[in-house]
Amino acid sequence: MGRHRNDPRGIAQMVAIGGVIVLFITLVILGGFFLYKSLPSGSDAAAVPEGAAGTTADAQAEEMQTGTLYIRAVGESSEVVVTVPGGDVLADTTLRTDEYLSFTEERTLSVTIGRPSEVEVYVHGERRDVAGEDPGYSFAVQP
């Protein structure tokens, strides 16, 4: 007959398995948290393709003329960050061809454009030529 002995490695294996389970749960929770934080917020700015339902050339023209800031991608793509200095991030996105951002804000906006040659910019309805600026060009828009 065989002899059975109390194996001390069994307890260590149980502790190791418990540690792996705790690590897995922690990684799942952190992954969900960072995924949630990376989703766009519910601000009044949105990247919208030109051909989207409800968006017409007339509506775009009106936004260019009446809005505080209007940025439209005319090239392949450009990163655009719009913030309130010392405050909220209103947009942090990559605009692709014919997508645009539009803001009607009563406060100063700080704008950074990754590839200025790829976008058209309108400030208070007037076109601002940024095509010749260096990548990462920044400027402020007063209300």
Short mmCIF file of N, CA and C in Angstrom, two decimals:
data_model
loop_
_atom_site.label_atom_id
_atom_site.label_comp_id
_atom_site.label_asym_id
_atom_site.label_seq_id
_atom_site.Cartn_x
_atom_site.Cartn_y
_atom_site.Cartn_z
N MET A 1 0.83 -1.16 0.00
CA MET A 1 0.00 0.00 0.00
C MET A 1 0.88 1.24 0.00
N GLY A 2 0.39 2.27 -0.66
CA GLY A 2 1.14 3.51 -0.72
C GLY A 2 0.90 4.39 0.48
N ARG A 3 1.89 5.17 0.77
CA ARG A 3 1.76 6.08 1.89
C ARG A 3 1.39 7.46 1.37
N HIS A 4 0.50 8.11 2.03
CA HIS A 4 0.13 9.47 1.67
C HIS A 4 0.78 10.41 2.65
N ARG A 5 1.30 11.49 2.11
CA ARG A 5 1.89 12.48 3.01
C ARG A 5 1.27 13.83 2.73
N ASN A 6 1.33 14.69 3.71
CA ASN A 6 0.82 16.05 3.58
C ASN A 6 1.83 16.84 2.75
N ASP A 7 1.44 17.29 1.54
CA ASP A 7 2.37 17.98 0.63
C ASP A 7 2.35 19.48 0.89
N PRO A 8 3.46 20.05 1.39
CA PRO A 8 3.47 21.49 1.66
C PRO A 8 3.38 22.34 0.40
N ARG A 9 3.75 21.79 -0.74
CA ARG A 9 3.65 22.56 -1.98
C ARG A 9 2.20 22.84 -2.35
N GLY A 10 1.29 22.09 -1.88
CA GLY A 10 -0.12 22.30 -2.18
C GLY A 10 -0.62 23.65 -1.68
N ILE A 11 -0.20 24.07 -0.52
CA ILE A 11 -0.61 25.37 0.03
C ILE A 11 0.01 26.50 -0.79
N ALA A 12 1.29 26.36 -1.16
CA ALA A 12 1.96 27.39 -1.96
C ALA A 12 1.29 27.51 -3.33
N GLN A 13 0.89 26.39 -3.90
CA GLN A 13 0.21 26.43 -5.19
C GLN A 13 -1.13 27.13 -5.08
N MET A 14 -1.84 26.90 -3.99
CA MET A 14 -3.13 27.56 -3.79
C MET A 14 -2.94 29.07 -3.65
N VAL A 15 -1.91 29.48 -2.91
CA VAL A 15 -1.63 30.91 -2.75
C VAL A 15 -1.25 31.53 -4.09
N ALA A 16 -0.43 30.83 -4.88
CA ALA A 16 -0.03 31.33 -6.20
C ALA A 16 -1.25 31.48 -7.11
N ILE A 17 -2.13 30.49 -7.12
CA ILE A 17 -3.34 30.56 -7.95
C ILE A 17 -4.22 31.72 -7.50
N GLY A 18 -4.36 31.92 -6.20
CA GLY A 18 -5.13 33.06 -5.69
C GLY A 18 -4.51 34.38 -6.13
N GLY A 19 -3.20 34.48 -6.10
CA GLY A 19 -2.51 35.70 -6.55
C GLY A 19 -2.76 35.97 -8.02
N VAL A 20 -2.72 34.92 -8.84
CA VAL A 20 -2.97 35.07 -10.27
C VAL A 20 -4.40 35.54 -10.50
N ILE A 21 -5.35 35.00 -9.76
CA ILE A 21 -6.75 35.41 -9.91
C ILE A 21 -6.92 36.88 -9.52
N VAL A 22 -6.31 37.31 -8.42
CA VAL A 22 -6.39 38.71 -8.00
C VAL A 22 -5.75 39.61 -9.05
N LEU A 23 -4.59 39.22 -9.60
CA LEU A 23 -3.93 39.99 -10.65
C LEU A 23 -4.81 40.11 -11.89
N PHE A 24 -5.44 39.01 -12.29
CA PHE A 24 -6.32 39.02 -13.46
C PHE A 24 -7.50 39.98 -13.26
N ILE A 25 -8.13 39.90 -12.10
CA ILE A 25 -9.27 40.77 -11.82
C ILE A 25 -8.84 42.24 -11.82
N THR A 26 -7.67 42.52 -11.24
CA THR A 26 -7.15 43.89 -11.22
C THR A 26 -6.91 44.40 -12.64
N LEU A 27 -6.30 43.58 -13.49
CA LEU A 27 -6.05 43.99 -14.87
C LEU A 27 -7.34 44.22 -15.65
N VAL A 28 -8.35 43.41 -15.43
CA VAL A 28 -9.64 43.60 -16.10
C VAL A 28 -10.28 44.91 -15.66
N ILE A 29 -10.25 45.20 -14.37
CA ILE A 29 -10.83 46.45 -13.85
C ILE A 29 -10.08 47.65 -14.40
N LEU A 30 -8.73 47.61 -14.37
CA LEU A 30 -7.95 48.73 -14.90
C LEU A 30 -8.18 48.91 -16.40
N GLY A 31 -8.25 47.81 -17.14
CA GLY A 31 -8.52 47.89 -18.59
C GLY A 31 -9.87 48.54 -18.86
N GLY A 32 -10.88 48.16 -18.11
CA GLY A 32 -12.21 48.77 -18.28
C GLY A 32 -12.19 50.25 -17.94
N PHE A 33 -11.48 50.61 -16.88
CA PHE A 33 -11.40 52.01 -16.48
C PHE A 33 -10.73 52.85 -17.56
N PHE A 34 -9.59 52.39 -18.08
CA PHE A 34 -8.88 53.16 -19.09
C PHE A 34 -9.63 53.17 -20.43
N LEU A 35 -10.36 52.12 -20.74
CA LEU A 35 -11.20 52.14 -21.94
C LEU A 35 -12.29 53.18 -21.79
N TYR A 36 -12.93 53.23 -20.63
CA TYR A 36 -13.97 54.22 -20.36
C TYR A 36 -13.41 55.64 -20.48
N LYS A 37 -12.22 55.88 -19.93
CA LYS A 37 -11.61 57.22 -19.98
C LYS A 37 -11.21 57.62 -21.39
N SER A 38 -10.98 56.64 -22.28
CA SER A 38 -10.57 56.97 -23.64
C SER A 38 -11.74 57.27 -24.57
N LEU A 39 -12.96 56.96 -24.13
CA LEU A 39 -14.13 57.24 -24.96
C LEU A 39 -14.39 58.73 -25.02
N PRO A 40 -14.92 59.24 -26.15
CA PRO A 40 -15.20 60.67 -26.25
C PRO A 40 -16.24 61.09 -25.22
N SER A 41 -16.07 62.31 -24.72
CA SER A 41 -17.02 62.82 -23.74
C SER A 41 -18.24 63.38 -24.43
N GLY A 42 -19.27 63.72 -23.67
CA GLY A 42 -20.51 64.24 -24.23
C GLY A 42 -20.46 65.74 -24.42
N SER A 43 -19.38 66.27 -25.00
CA SER A 43 -19.28 67.72 -25.22
C SER A 43 -20.08 68.12 -26.45
N ASP A 44 -20.20 69.42 -26.68
CA ASP A 44 -20.98 69.89 -27.81
C ASP A 44 -20.20 69.81 -29.11
N ALA A 45 -18.97 69.36 -29.10
CA ALA A 45 -18.18 69.20 -30.31
C ALA A 45 -18.15 67.73 -30.68
N ALA A 46 -18.23 67.45 -31.97
CA ALA A 46 -18.15 66.07 -32.42
C ALA A 46 -17.57 66.04 -33.81
N ALA A 47 -16.77 65.04 -34.07
CA ALA A 47 -16.23 64.86 -35.41
C ALA A 47 -17.31 64.19 -36.23
N VAL A 48 -17.75 64.86 -37.29
CA VAL A 48 -18.87 64.36 -38.08
C VAL A 48 -18.47 64.33 -39.54
N PRO A 49 -18.64 63.20 -40.22
CA PRO A 49 -18.35 63.17 -41.64
C PRO A 49 -19.29 64.09 -42.41
N GLU A 50 -18.79 64.65 -43.51
CA GLU A 50 -19.56 65.63 -44.27
C GLU A 50 -20.88 65.05 -44.78
N GLY A 51 -20.89 63.78 -45.19
CA GLY A 51 -22.08 63.19 -45.77
C GLY A 51 -23.04 62.61 -44.74
N ALA A 52 -22.83 62.87 -43.46
CA ALA A 52 -23.70 62.29 -42.43
C ALA A 52 -25.11 62.84 -42.54
N ALA A 53 -26.07 62.03 -42.11
CA ALA A 53 -27.47 62.44 -42.16
C ALA A 53 -27.69 63.71 -41.36
N GLY A 54 -28.43 64.63 -41.90
CA GLY A 54 -28.73 65.87 -41.20
C GLY A 54 -27.67 66.94 -41.37
N THR A 55 -26.55 66.61 -42.01
CA THR A 55 -25.49 67.58 -42.22
C THR A 55 -25.46 67.94 -43.70
N THR A 56 -25.69 69.21 -43.99
CA THR A 56 -25.67 69.65 -45.37
C THR A 56 -24.62 70.72 -45.55
N ALA A 57 -24.32 71.04 -46.78
CA ALA A 57 -23.34 72.09 -47.06
C ALA A 57 -23.84 73.43 -46.51
N ASP A 58 -25.15 73.67 -46.55
CA ASP A 58 -25.70 74.92 -46.01
C ASP A 58 -25.48 75.00 -44.50
N ALA A 59 -25.69 73.89 -43.81
CA ALA A 59 -25.49 73.87 -42.36
C ALA A 59 -24.03 74.11 -42.02
N GLN A 60 -23.14 73.52 -42.80
CA GLN A 60 -21.71 73.74 -42.58
C GLN A 60 -21.34 75.20 -42.81
N ALA A 61 -21.87 75.79 -43.88
CA ALA A 61 -21.58 77.18 -44.17
C ALA A 61 -22.08 78.08 -43.04
N GLU A 62 -23.25 77.77 -42.50
CA GLU A 62 -23.79 78.56 -41.39
C GLU A 62 -22.90 78.43 -40.15
N GLU A 63 -22.42 77.20 -39.86
CA GLU A 63 -21.54 77.00 -38.71
C GLU A 63 -20.25 77.78 -38.87
N MET A 64 -19.71 77.84 -40.10
CA MET A 64 -18.49 78.59 -40.34
C MET A 64 -18.70 80.08 -40.08
N GLN A 65 -19.86 80.59 -40.42
CA GLN A 65 -20.13 82.01 -40.30
C GLN A 65 -20.53 82.43 -38.90
N THR A 66 -21.19 81.57 -38.15
CA THR A 66 -21.73 81.98 -36.85
C THR A 66 -20.96 81.42 -35.66
N GLY A 67 -20.18 80.37 -35.85
CA GLY A 67 -19.48 79.74 -34.74
C GLY A 67 -18.23 80.49 -34.32
N THR A 68 -17.76 80.16 -33.13
CA THR A 68 -16.52 80.71 -32.62
C THR A 68 -15.34 80.08 -33.35
N LEU A 69 -15.40 78.76 -33.52
CA LEU A 69 -14.31 78.02 -34.15
C LEU A 69 -14.88 76.90 -35.00
N TYR A 70 -14.33 76.73 -36.20
CA TYR A 70 -14.73 75.66 -37.12
C TYR A 70 -13.46 75.12 -37.75
N ILE A 71 -13.23 73.82 -37.63
CA ILE A 71 -12.04 73.19 -38.21
C ILE A 71 -12.51 72.00 -39.02
N ARG A 72 -12.07 71.94 -40.30
CA ARG A 72 -12.47 70.83 -41.18
C ARG A 72 -11.23 70.25 -41.83
N ALA A 73 -11.15 68.93 -41.85
CA ALA A 73 -10.03 68.24 -42.49
C ALA A 73 -10.24 68.25 -43.99
N VAL A 74 -9.30 68.82 -44.73
CA VAL A 74 -9.38 68.84 -46.19
C VAL A 74 -8.34 67.89 -46.78
N GLY A 75 -7.36 67.49 -45.99
CA GLY A 75 -6.35 66.53 -46.41
C GLY A 75 -6.67 65.16 -45.85
N GLU A 76 -5.65 64.34 -45.71
CA GLU A 76 -5.83 62.97 -45.23
C GLU A 76 -6.30 62.92 -43.78
N SER A 77 -5.54 63.54 -42.88
CA SER A 77 -5.94 63.55 -41.46
C SER A 77 -5.05 64.51 -40.69
N SER A 78 -5.54 64.92 -39.52
CA SER A 78 -4.76 65.78 -38.62
C SER A 78 -5.29 65.62 -37.21
N GLU A 79 -4.38 65.60 -36.26
CA GLU A 79 -4.77 65.59 -34.86
C GLU A 79 -5.18 67.01 -34.48
N VAL A 80 -6.24 67.13 -33.71
CA VAL A 80 -6.73 68.44 -33.26
C VAL A 80 -7.08 68.33 -31.77
N VAL A 81 -6.55 69.28 -30.99
CA VAL A 81 -6.85 69.35 -29.57
C VAL A 81 -7.39 70.74 -29.29
N VAL A 82 -8.58 70.82 -28.69
CA VAL A 82 -9.20 72.08 -28.32
C VAL A 82 -9.47 72.03 -26.83
N THR A 83 -8.92 73.01 -26.12
CA THR A 83 -9.09 73.05 -24.66
C THR A 83 -9.49 74.45 -24.22
N VAL A 84 -9.99 74.53 -23.01
CA VAL A 84 -10.19 75.80 -22.33
C VAL A 84 -8.92 75.97 -21.49
N PRO A 85 -8.14 77.04 -21.69
CA PRO A 85 -6.89 77.18 -20.96
C PRO A 85 -7.07 76.98 -19.46
N GLY A 86 -6.28 76.05 -18.92
CA GLY A 86 -6.37 75.74 -17.50
C GLY A 86 -7.61 74.98 -17.10
N GLY A 87 -8.32 74.42 -18.10
CA GLY A 87 -9.59 73.76 -17.77
C GLY A 87 -9.84 72.52 -18.59
N ASP A 88 -11.07 72.43 -19.10
CA ASP A 88 -11.57 71.24 -19.78
C ASP A 88 -10.92 71.02 -21.15
N VAL A 89 -10.82 69.74 -21.51
CA VAL A 89 -10.46 69.35 -22.88
C VAL A 89 -11.77 69.18 -23.62
N LEU A 90 -12.02 70.02 -24.61
CA LEU A 90 -13.27 69.97 -25.36
C LEU A 90 -13.20 68.96 -26.50
N ALA A 91 -12.02 68.80 -27.09
CA ALA A 91 -11.84 67.82 -28.16
C ALA A 91 -10.38 67.40 -28.21
N ASP A 92 -10.16 66.12 -28.38
CA ASP A 92 -8.82 65.56 -28.58
C ASP A 92 -9.03 64.41 -29.54
N THR A 93 -8.93 64.70 -30.85
CA THR A 93 -9.33 63.72 -31.85
C THR A 93 -8.46 63.85 -33.09
N THR A 94 -8.58 62.87 -33.95
CA THR A 94 -7.95 62.92 -35.27
C THR A 94 -9.07 63.10 -36.29
N LEU A 95 -9.02 64.24 -36.99
CA LEU A 95 -10.01 64.49 -38.03
C LEU A 95 -9.53 63.86 -39.33
N ARG A 96 -10.41 63.14 -39.99
CA ARG A 96 -10.10 62.55 -41.29
C ARG A 96 -10.83 63.39 -42.35
N THR A 97 -10.56 63.12 -43.59
CA THR A 97 -11.10 63.90 -44.70
C THR A 97 -12.59 64.17 -44.52
N ASP A 98 -12.97 65.45 -44.60
CA ASP A 98 -14.34 65.95 -44.52
C ASP A 98 -14.98 65.85 -43.14
N GLU A 99 -14.25 65.46 -42.12
CA GLU A 99 -14.78 65.54 -40.76
C GLU A 99 -14.47 66.93 -40.23
N TYR A 100 -15.29 67.39 -39.30
CA TYR A 100 -15.07 68.74 -38.78
C TYR A 100 -15.44 68.83 -37.31
N LEU A 101 -14.93 69.89 -36.69
CA LEU A 101 -15.29 70.26 -35.33
C LEU A 101 -15.85 71.67 -35.38
N SER A 102 -16.86 71.93 -34.58
CA SER A 102 -17.47 73.25 -34.54
C SER A 102 -17.76 73.61 -33.09
N PHE A 103 -17.41 74.83 -32.70
CA PHE A 103 -17.62 75.29 -31.33
C PHE A 103 -18.28 76.66 -31.33
N THR A 104 -19.21 76.85 -30.44
CA THR A 104 -19.79 78.17 -30.17
C THR A 104 -19.60 78.40 -28.68
N GLU A 105 -18.45 78.91 -28.32
CA GLU A 105 -18.06 79.07 -26.92
C GLU A 105 -18.01 80.54 -26.54
N GLU A 106 -18.32 80.83 -25.31
CA GLU A 106 -18.24 82.18 -24.77
C GLU A 106 -17.00 82.33 -23.89
N ARG A 107 -15.99 81.53 -24.16
CA ARG A 107 -14.75 81.58 -23.40
C ARG A 107 -13.57 81.35 -24.34
N THR A 108 -12.39 81.68 -23.89
CA THR A 108 -11.19 81.52 -24.71
C THR A 108 -10.91 80.04 -24.95
N LEU A 109 -10.52 79.72 -26.18
CA LEU A 109 -10.17 78.36 -26.55
C LEU A 109 -8.70 78.30 -26.94
N SER A 110 -8.04 77.25 -26.55
CA SER A 110 -6.66 76.98 -26.97
C SER A 110 -6.71 75.84 -27.97
N VAL A 111 -6.12 76.04 -29.16
CA VAL A 111 -6.22 75.07 -30.25
C VAL A 111 -4.81 74.62 -30.66
N THR A 112 -4.63 73.31 -30.80
CA THR A 112 -3.37 72.75 -31.31
C THR A 112 -3.72 71.84 -32.47
N ILE A 113 -3.05 72.07 -33.61
CA ILE A 113 -3.31 71.29 -34.82
C ILE A 113 -2.04 70.54 -35.20
N GLY A 114 -2.15 69.23 -35.28
CA GLY A 114 -1.00 68.38 -35.57
C GLY A 114 -0.42 68.62 -36.95
N ARG A 115 -1.27 68.69 -37.96
CA ARG A 115 -0.82 68.88 -39.35
C ARG A 115 -1.64 70.02 -39.96
N PRO A 116 -1.19 71.25 -39.78
CA PRO A 116 -1.98 72.42 -40.24
C PRO A 116 -2.28 72.42 -41.74
N SER A 117 -1.43 71.84 -42.55
CA SER A 117 -1.66 71.84 -44.00
C SER A 117 -2.85 70.95 -44.39
N GLU A 118 -3.35 70.15 -43.46
CA GLU A 118 -4.43 69.22 -43.75
C GLU A 118 -5.81 69.74 -43.35
N VAL A 119 -5.89 70.96 -42.79
CA VAL A 119 -7.18 71.47 -42.30
C VAL A 119 -7.47 72.88 -42.78
N GLU A 120 -8.75 73.23 -42.74
CA GLU A 120 -9.22 74.60 -42.91
C GLU A 120 -9.69 75.07 -41.55
N VAL A 121 -9.36 76.31 -41.20
CA VAL A 121 -9.74 76.85 -39.90
C VAL A 121 -10.51 78.15 -40.11
N TYR A 122 -11.66 78.26 -39.44
CA TYR A 122 -12.45 79.49 -39.45
C TYR A 122 -12.63 79.95 -38.01
N VAL A 123 -12.28 81.21 -37.74
CA VAL A 123 -12.44 81.79 -36.42
C VAL A 123 -13.42 82.95 -36.56
N HIS A 124 -14.55 82.86 -35.87
CA HIS A 124 -15.63 83.86 -35.96
C HIS A 124 -16.04 84.09 -37.40
N GLY A 125 -16.10 83.01 -38.19
CA GLY A 125 -16.56 83.08 -39.57
C GLY A 125 -15.51 83.52 -40.57
N GLU A 126 -14.32 83.90 -40.13
CA GLU A 126 -13.27 84.32 -41.05
C GLU A 126 -12.21 83.24 -41.14
N ARG A 127 -11.81 82.94 -42.39
CA ARG A 127 -10.83 81.89 -42.58
C ARG A 127 -9.46 82.35 -42.08
N ARG A 128 -8.81 81.45 -41.33
CA ARG A 128 -7.45 81.70 -40.85
C ARG A 128 -6.53 80.74 -41.60
N ASP A 129 -5.56 81.28 -42.34
CA ASP A 129 -4.66 80.45 -43.13
C ASP A 129 -3.57 79.87 -42.22
N VAL A 130 -3.64 78.57 -41.98
CA VAL A 130 -2.66 77.90 -41.13
C VAL A 130 -1.84 76.88 -41.92
N ALA A 131 -2.08 76.79 -43.23
CA ALA A 131 -1.45 75.76 -44.06
C ALA A 131 0.08 75.82 -44.02
N GLY A 132 0.66 76.99 -43.88
CA GLY A 132 2.11 77.12 -43.90
C GLY A 132 2.76 76.96 -42.53
N GLU A 133 1.98 76.70 -41.50
CA GLU A 133 2.52 76.60 -40.14
C GLU A 133 3.18 75.24 -39.90
N ASP A 134 4.05 75.19 -38.90
CA ASP A 134 4.75 73.96 -38.53
C ASP A 134 3.78 72.98 -37.86
N PRO A 135 4.10 71.67 -37.93
CA PRO A 135 3.28 70.67 -37.21
C PRO A 135 3.21 70.99 -35.73
N GLY A 136 2.04 70.77 -35.13
CA GLY A 136 1.85 71.07 -33.73
C GLY A 136 1.54 72.54 -33.47
N TYR A 137 1.10 73.25 -34.52
CA TYR A 137 0.79 74.69 -34.41
C TYR A 137 -0.32 74.94 -33.40
N SER A 138 -0.09 75.90 -32.53
CA SER A 138 -1.08 76.27 -31.50
C SER A 138 -1.45 77.74 -31.60
N PHE A 139 -2.70 78.03 -31.27
CA PHE A 139 -3.17 79.41 -31.23
C PHE A 139 -4.36 79.49 -30.29
N ALA A 140 -4.71 80.71 -29.91
CA ALA A 140 -5.85 80.93 -29.01
C ALA A 140 -6.95 81.63 -29.77
N VAL A 141 -8.20 81.32 -29.39
CA VAL A 141 -9.38 81.95 -29.97
C VAL A 141 -10.10 82.68 -28.84
N GLN A 142 -10.23 83.99 -28.99
CA GLN A 142 -10.91 84.80 -27.99
C GLN A 142 -12.42 84.80 -28.28
N PRO A 143 -13.24 84.90 -27.25
CA PRO A 143 -14.70 84.91 -27.47
C PRO A 143 -15.17 86.15 -28.20
#
